[in-house]
Amino acid sequence: MSDEVVLMIEGLVEAPIRLTFADLDTLPDADRVADVSRFHASRRGAGVNLEAVLRLAAIRPEANYATLHADRDDFHVSVPLEPLRQQGIVVHRLGEGRLPPEQGGPIRLLIRDPSACHTGELDECANVKYLSRIELTSRRGRDTRPTSEAEHAALHLRETAG
Ligand SMILES: Nc1nc2c(c(=O)[nH]1)N[C@H]1C(S)=C(S)[C@@H](COP(=O)(O)O)O[C@H]1N2
Ligand SMILES: [Mo]
């Protein structure tokens, strides 16, 4: 079902767009990331640079923040757009197939060089699993990342249980 919408880009764009697996697969080779284990030894999969994905949407100049929404588990991260577009990878494949949910699929965002959890903007907590929408805004949007070790521990417990 390559016509199934897997990712939406909305907010401060000329027109919202809905991307399918096929759309992600037809991006040029130069925009592809063949193997994310080169950035993070424990991670698997292949994808495309976020920059290339955002290029498909006509983003308005007043957009300063991107909010990464995982509607599946109601997890949201809002970070400054510029560093994110340079560092983000949209992971959607594992070998010939799709990225499974255990790896955060069908779509997972990965930051190339994240800071440790809750120490900065582009931290490990911003590696959003089950990414379903990217919303562009002028100001920071919804962010449900854990802000303390205790919150973190609670979230990971929930993840393991869920
Ligand atoms: N959708 C979703 N993405 C998420 C989370 C979450 O709870 N839901 N947790 C975040 C946090 S706090 C961290 S540290 C990383 C953990 O990624 P890992 O399980 O692949 O190590 O995923 C991030 N992405
Ligand atoms: Mo985290």
Short mmCIF file of C-alpha atoms and ligand atoms in Angstrom, two decimals:
data_model
loop_
_atom_site.label_atom_id
_atom_site.label_comp_id
_atom_site.label_asym_id
_atom_site.label_seq_id
_atom_site.Cartn_x
_atom_site.Cartn_y
_atom_site.Cartn_z
CA MET A 1 0.00 0.00 0.00
CA SER A 2 2.44 2.62 -1.16
CA ASP A 3 -0.38 5.19 -1.47
CA GLU A 4 -0.95 5.21 2.30
CA VAL A 5 -0.14 8.59 3.89
CA VAL A 6 2.67 8.17 6.43
CA LEU A 7 3.69 11.75 7.17
CA MET A 8 2.00 15.14 7.00
CA ILE A 9 3.59 18.59 6.91
CA GLU A 10 1.33 21.40 8.05
CA GLY A 11 1.13 24.78 9.78
CA LEU A 12 3.16 27.60 8.24
CA VAL A 13 3.29 26.10 4.74
CA GLU A 14 1.62 27.35 1.57
CA ALA A 15 -0.40 24.13 1.44
CA PRO A 16 -0.31 21.11 3.80
CA ILE A 17 1.21 18.03 2.21
CA ARG A 18 0.64 14.35 2.78
CA LEU A 19 3.52 12.04 2.03
CA THR A 20 3.39 8.35 1.20
CA PHE A 21 6.19 5.79 1.34
CA ALA A 22 6.46 6.11 -2.41
CA ASP A 23 7.04 9.87 -2.08
CA LEU A 24 9.88 9.27 0.37
CA ASP A 25 11.37 6.59 -1.88
CA THR A 26 11.38 8.81 -4.94
CA LEU A 27 13.65 11.45 -3.37
CA PRO A 28 17.02 11.71 -5.16
CA ASP A 29 19.95 9.54 -4.06
CA ALA A 30 21.80 12.59 -2.75
CA ASP A 31 19.05 13.04 -0.11
CA ARG A 32 19.11 9.44 1.09
CA VAL A 33 20.71 8.07 4.19
CA ALA A 34 21.57 4.45 3.49
CA ASP A 35 22.34 3.20 7.00
CA VAL A 36 21.69 5.07 10.26
CA SER A 37 23.97 2.72 12.21
CA ARG A 38 26.79 4.89 10.91
CA PHE A 39 25.49 7.69 13.14
CA HIS A 40 24.16 5.62 16.02
CA ALA A 41 25.66 2.17 16.39
CA SER A 42 22.55 0.69 18.04
CA ARG A 43 20.04 2.02 15.50
CA ARG A 44 18.85 0.34 12.32
CA GLY A 45 17.27 1.52 9.13
CA ALA A 46 17.55 3.83 6.17
CA GLY A 47 15.85 7.08 5.35
CA VAL A 48 16.12 10.52 3.87
CA ASN A 49 17.40 13.86 5.10
CA LEU A 50 14.67 15.90 6.77
CA GLU A 51 15.86 18.85 4.69
CA ALA A 52 14.76 17.06 1.52
CA VAL A 53 11.37 16.22 2.99
CA LEU A 54 10.78 19.81 4.07
CA ARG A 55 11.76 20.98 0.58
CA LEU A 56 8.61 19.24 -0.70
CA ALA A 57 6.51 21.67 1.34
CA ALA A 58 6.58 25.39 0.62
CA ILE A 59 7.50 26.56 4.11
CA ARG A 60 6.66 30.17 4.88
CA PRO A 61 9.51 32.47 5.93
CA GLU A 62 7.93 33.18 9.33
CA ALA A 63 8.32 29.53 10.41
CA ASN A 64 10.87 29.29 13.25
CA TYR A 65 9.89 26.09 15.04
CA ALA A 66 8.98 22.58 14.03
CA THR A 67 6.76 20.45 16.23
CA LEU A 68 7.19 16.72 15.72
CA HIS A 69 3.93 14.97 16.54
CA ALA A 70 3.61 11.27 17.33
CA ASP A 71 -0.17 10.97 17.45
CA ARG A 72 0.02 7.25 18.18
CA ASP A 73 1.22 7.72 21.76
CA ASP A 74 0.56 11.46 22.14
CA PHE A 75 4.25 12.41 22.29
CA HIS A 76 5.30 15.82 20.97
CA VAL A 77 8.56 17.69 20.57
CA SER A 78 9.01 21.31 19.51
CA VAL A 79 12.47 22.50 18.45
CA PRO A 80 14.00 25.39 16.47
CA LEU A 81 13.60 24.72 12.75
CA GLU A 82 17.08 25.62 11.47
CA PRO A 83 19.20 23.18 13.47
CA LEU A 84 16.54 20.50 13.08
CA ARG A 85 16.49 20.71 9.30
CA GLN A 86 20.27 20.32 9.24
CA GLN A 87 20.38 17.41 11.68
CA GLY A 88 17.17 15.48 11.15
CA ILE A 89 16.89 12.16 9.36
CA VAL A 90 13.49 10.67 8.50
CA VAL A 91 13.93 6.91 8.86
CA HIS A 92 11.30 4.84 7.01
CA ARG A 93 12.97 1.63 5.82
CA LEU A 94 14.60 -1.43 7.24
CA GLY A 95 16.24 -3.36 4.42
CA GLU A 96 13.71 -3.92 1.66
CA GLY A 97 10.78 -3.43 4.00
CA ARG A 98 9.29 -0.81 6.27
CA LEU A 99 10.61 0.30 9.62
CA PRO A 100 8.79 -1.82 12.24
CA PRO A 101 7.16 -0.28 15.35
CA GLU A 102 9.87 -1.78 17.60
CA GLN A 103 12.29 0.56 15.84
CA GLY A 104 9.83 3.47 16.08
CA GLY A 105 8.30 2.87 12.64
CA PRO A 106 6.63 3.40 10.30
CA ILE A 107 8.44 6.77 10.52
CA ARG A 108 11.09 7.70 13.03
CA LEU A 109 12.99 10.93 13.28
CA LEU A 110 16.65 10.72 14.27
CA ILE A 111 18.95 13.61 15.13
CA ARG A 112 22.44 13.09 13.71
CA ASP A 113 24.28 14.39 16.73
CA PRO A 114 21.88 14.69 19.69
CA SER A 115 22.78 15.99 23.13
CA ALA A 116 21.99 13.82 26.14
CA CYS A 117 18.36 13.65 27.28
CA HIS A 118 16.87 16.92 28.58
CA THR A 119 20.08 18.90 28.30
CA GLY A 120 19.25 20.81 25.14
CA GLU A 121 16.96 21.40 22.20
CA LEU A 122 18.14 18.64 19.87
CA ASP A 123 18.54 15.93 22.46
CA GLU A 124 17.94 12.19 22.40
CA CYS A 125 14.36 12.73 23.58
CA ALA A 126 13.74 14.51 20.25
CA ASN A 127 14.34 11.23 18.37
CA VAL A 128 10.58 10.92 17.86
CA LYS A 129 9.17 7.45 17.18
CA TYR A 130 5.94 6.96 15.17
CA LEU A 131 6.31 10.44 13.71
CA SER A 132 3.02 11.30 12.00
CA ARG A 133 3.01 15.10 11.53
CA ILE A 134 5.50 17.94 11.30
CA GLU A 135 3.90 21.27 12.17
CA LEU A 136 5.69 24.54 11.36
CA THR A 137 5.03 27.49 13.66
CA SER A 138 6.52 30.89 14.44
CA ARG A 139 6.78 30.12 18.17
CA ARG A 140 7.48 26.97 20.11
CA GLY A 141 4.60 24.51 20.04
CA ARG A 142 3.57 21.56 22.15
CA ASP A 143 6.43 19.71 23.83
CA THR A 144 5.83 16.71 26.09
CA ARG A 145 9.44 15.64 26.51
CA PRO A 146 10.38 14.62 30.03
CA THR A 147 12.16 17.43 31.89
CA SER A 148 13.64 15.51 34.82
CA GLU A 149 15.19 12.12 35.51
CA ALA A 150 12.04 11.10 37.39
CA GLU A 151 9.73 12.01 34.49
CA HIS A 152 12.09 10.23 32.19
CA ALA A 153 12.05 7.05 34.19
CA ALA A 154 8.23 7.14 34.28
CA LEU A 155 8.01 7.61 30.51
CA HIS A 156 10.36 4.73 29.74
CA LEU A 157 8.44 2.50 32.11
CA ARG A 158 5.25 3.38 30.23
CA GLU A 159 6.99 2.73 26.89
CA THR A 160 8.16 -0.69 28.02
CA ALA A 161 4.68 -1.55 29.28
CA GLY A 162 2.92 -0.16 26.22
N1 LIG B 1 6.67 8.59 20.08
C1 LIG B 1 7.62 8.62 21.04
N2 LIG B 1 8.88 8.92 20.69
C2 LIG B 1 9.85 8.97 21.64
C3 LIG B 1 9.55 8.74 23.01
C4 LIG B 1 8.20 8.45 23.34
O1 LIG B 1 7.84 8.21 24.52
N3 LIG B 1 7.27 8.38 22.33
N4 LIG B 1 10.54 8.84 23.97
C5 LIG B 1 11.68 9.69 23.61
C6 LIG B 1 12.78 9.61 24.56
S1 LIG B 1 12.56 10.41 26.02
C7 LIG B 1 13.96 9.00 24.24
S2 LIG B 1 15.29 9.12 25.28
C8 LIG B 1 14.11 8.22 22.99
C9 LIG B 1 14.52 6.78 23.30
O2 LIG B 1 14.75 6.12 22.11
P1 LIG B 1 15.16 4.58 22.11
O3 LIG B 1 14.08 3.82 22.82
O4 LIG B 1 15.27 4.19 20.68
O5 LIG B 1 16.49 4.50 22.80
O6 LIG B 1 12.93 8.19 22.20
C10 LIG B 1 12.21 9.39 22.20
N5 LIG B 1 11.11 9.26 21.26
MO MO B 2 14.79 10.88 26.61
#
